[in-house]
Amino acid sequence: MHQLDVPVVVAGGAGFIGSHLCEALHGSGAAVVCIDNMVTGSPENIAHLVGDPRFALIEHDISQPLPATLPAASVVFHLASPASPLAYGEHPVETLEAGSLGTFNLMRYAQECGARFVLASTSEVYGDPLEHPQRETYRGNVSPVGPRCAYDESKRFSEAVAATFARYFGADVGIARIFNTFGSRMQRNDGRLVPAAMCQALTDAPISVYGSGEQTRSLCHVSDTVAGLLALARSAQFGPFNIGNPDEMPVLEIAQTIRDLCGSSSPIIHTDPVDDDPRVRCPDISRATEQLDWQPEVATRDGLLRTIPYFRAVVTAAA
């Protein structure tokens, strides 16, 4: 995938998934350059890597021209974007810029380096799907003017940029459509189900479920998501590839499972539904399994058990 003396660049490397990716790359012996403007990333996520000669942190907004001192890369991963509904709701313009100007900047840089470009897209390109489970050939049911538009459309545009550079300029591109991912280093208050429910359960507070809770999600542990991104980077495949866990569960069942695993007595309360909240979400991963030899290895329940100690420490520190 890379020469050990030629760095791998991870844009958004101080974020939740990005920091785990930086850690995995560094652990494999790669030199890693992390670029992050810390809008939703955190220096704490990569603090254990800072100071190592094979790791460099550059605080920079990728929607601005990239630093002239940025070294040539062997692989460029683009994970730079607010990713939770709360985060891209608070930073809609930054989200649009990361997916448009930022993608152009990173794509041109990768092309100049002759580097492989791996785009972290999202299952949200499918919107509220009319096909279930979702295959990569499905073109989606997305509102370009709805409350999720800044994130959904920026990712769809990012895919268009990557596909255009691959088709017309011969760029070496791989596209991953990441489904719901969870694990340590998620932000406590980012509005997503797992961190919210865990923190509520661990403090015996009511666990909030939007609407009836019958809407479904498929949760993938971050270690499996990172393994999927690495498999894509090692390949010469374009994709796009669904990277997620096809173990589909109703949101209410997920909340109940988290409560039980935390040993909590929290009641579950139902709040108003969220506009454009997808009713179903489940990946068909047959393409990734066949072409990347990848599939998730961590069962949802086991992944939740691995994640609880992190959030237990988070709520203890906040107490």
mmCIF file of N, CA, C and O in Angstrom, residues 22 37 42 67 85 99 105-106 136 140 152 165 178 207 215 229 243 251 268 287 301:
data_model
loop_
_atom_site.group_PDB
_atom_site.id
_atom_site.type_symbol
_atom_site.label_atom_id
_atom_site.label_comp_id
_atom_site.label_asym_id
_atom_site.label_seq_id
_atom_site.Cartn_x
_atom_site.Cartn_y
_atom_site.Cartn_z
ATOM 1 N N CYS A 22 -5.084 6.699 11.708
ATOM 2 C CA CYS A 22 -3.689 7.128 11.928
ATOM 3 C C CYS A 22 -2.957 6.126 12.819
ATOM 4 O O CYS A 22 -1.799 5.767 12.554
ATOM 5 N N ASN A 37 -8.210 20.634 11.098
ATOM 6 C CA ASN A 37 -8.382 22.000 11.601
ATOM 7 C C ASN A 37 -9.052 22.032 12.969
ATOM 8 O O ASN A 37 -9.324 23.101 13.514
ATOM 9 N N SER A 42 -10.041 16.312 17.658
ATOM 10 C CA SER A 42 -9.512 16.670 18.973
ATOM 11 C C SER A 42 -8.042 16.292 19.073
ATOM 12 O O SER A 42 -7.670 15.161 18.728
ATOM 13 N N PRO A 67 -0.597 23.468 2.521
ATOM 14 C CA PRO A 67 0.733 24.033 2.779
ATOM 15 C C PRO A 67 1.746 23.577 1.733
ATOM 16 O O PRO A 67 1.772 22.402 1.340
ATOM 17 N N PRO A 85 -25.065 14.540 12.776
ATOM 18 C CA PRO A 85 -26.083 15.550 12.471
ATOM 19 C C PRO A 85 -25.919 16.831 13.285
ATOM 20 O O PRO A 85 -26.120 17.930 12.760
ATOM 21 N N GLY A 99 -16.212 19.204 1.665
ATOM 22 C CA GLY A 99 -16.571 18.260 0.625
ATOM 23 C C GLY A 99 -16.362 18.772 -0.782
ATOM 24 O O GLY A 99 -16.293 17.978 -1.730
ATOM 25 N N ASN A 105 -8.771 20.199 -3.429
ATOM 26 C CA ASN A 105 -7.389 20.413 -2.996
ATOM 27 C C ASN A 105 -6.659 19.105 -2.754
ATOM 28 O O ASN A 105 -5.502 18.925 -3.190
ATOM 29 N N LEU A 106 -7.292 18.182 -2.056
ATOM 30 C CA LEU A 106 -6.646 16.908 -1.759
ATOM 31 C C LEU A 106 -6.503 16.043 -3.007
ATOM 32 O O LEU A 106 -5.485 15.351 -3.184
ATOM 33 N N GLU A 136 -24.341 -0.626 -3.898
ATOM 34 C CA GLU A 136 -23.626 0.527 -4.432
ATOM 35 C C GLU A 136 -24.226 1.042 -5.740
ATOM 36 O O GLU A 136 -23.990 2.195 -6.129
ATOM 37 N N GLY A 140 -29.921 6.491 -4.741
ATOM 38 C CA GLY A 140 -30.303 7.259 -3.567
ATOM 39 C C GLY A 140 -31.622 7.993 -3.672
ATOM 40 O O GLY A 140 -32.193 8.174 -4.742
ATOM 41 N N ASP A 152 -25.015 15.399 3.197
ATOM 42 C CA ASP A 152 -25.335 14.440 2.148
ATOM 43 C C ASP A 152 -24.804 14.898 0.788
ATOM 44 O O ASP A 152 -24.150 14.131 0.064
ATOM 45 N N PHE A 165 -11.912 12.817 -11.683
ATOM 46 C CA PHE A 165 -10.452 12.743 -11.782
ATOM 47 C C PHE A 165 -10.007 11.347 -12.215
ATOM 48 O O PHE A 165 -9.041 11.205 -12.972
ATOM 49 N N ILE A 178 -19.107 4.743 4.044
ATOM 50 C CA ILE A 178 -19.069 4.261 5.417
ATOM 51 C C ILE A 178 -20.460 4.312 6.039
ATOM 52 O O ILE A 178 -21.129 5.351 6.010
ATOM 53 N N ILE A 207 -32.964 7.445 28.478
ATOM 54 C CA ILE A 207 -32.350 7.243 27.167
ATOM 55 C C ILE A 207 -33.337 7.714 26.102
ATOM 56 O O ILE A 207 -34.470 7.237 26.030
ATOM 57 N N GLN A 215 -37.145 2.610 13.312
ATOM 58 C CA GLN A 215 -36.161 2.819 12.258
ATOM 59 C C GLN A 215 -34.911 1.994 12.568
ATOM 60 O O GLN A 215 -34.575 1.786 13.727
ATOM 61 N N LEU A 229 -11.109 0.495 5.185
ATOM 62 C CA LEU A 229 -10.397 1.586 4.513
ATOM 63 C C LEU A 229 -8.992 1.151 4.098
ATOM 64 O O LEU A 229 -8.522 1.491 3.007
ATOM 65 N N ILE A 243 -18.896 0.060 3.292
ATOM 66 C CA ILE A 243 -18.105 -0.410 4.431
ATOM 67 C C ILE A 243 -18.993 -0.289 5.666
ATOM 68 O O ILE A 243 -19.247 0.805 6.168
ATOM 69 N N VAL A 251 -33.591 0.853 16.155
ATOM 70 C CA VAL A 251 -32.953 1.788 17.075
ATOM 71 C C VAL A 251 -33.378 1.514 18.515
ATOM 72 O O VAL A 251 -32.561 1.583 19.446
ATOM 73 N N ILE A 268 -36.470 4.367 28.906
ATOM 74 C CA ILE A 268 -36.336 4.811 27.522
ATOM 75 C C ILE A 268 -37.518 5.712 27.199
ATOM 76 O O ILE A 268 -38.679 5.341 27.417
ATOM 77 N N ARG A 287 -19.911 -6.633 -2.561
ATOM 78 C CA ARG A 287 -18.841 -6.123 -3.425
ATOM 79 C C ARG A 287 -17.532 -6.018 -2.647
ATOM 80 O O ARG A 287 -16.472 -6.414 -3.144
ATOM 81 N N ARG A 301 -22.756 -6.572 19.533
ATOM 82 C CA ARG A 301 -22.751 -6.668 20.993
ATOM 83 C C ARG A 301 -21.329 -6.594 21.544
ATOM 84 O O ARG A 301 -21.070 -5.880 22.524
#
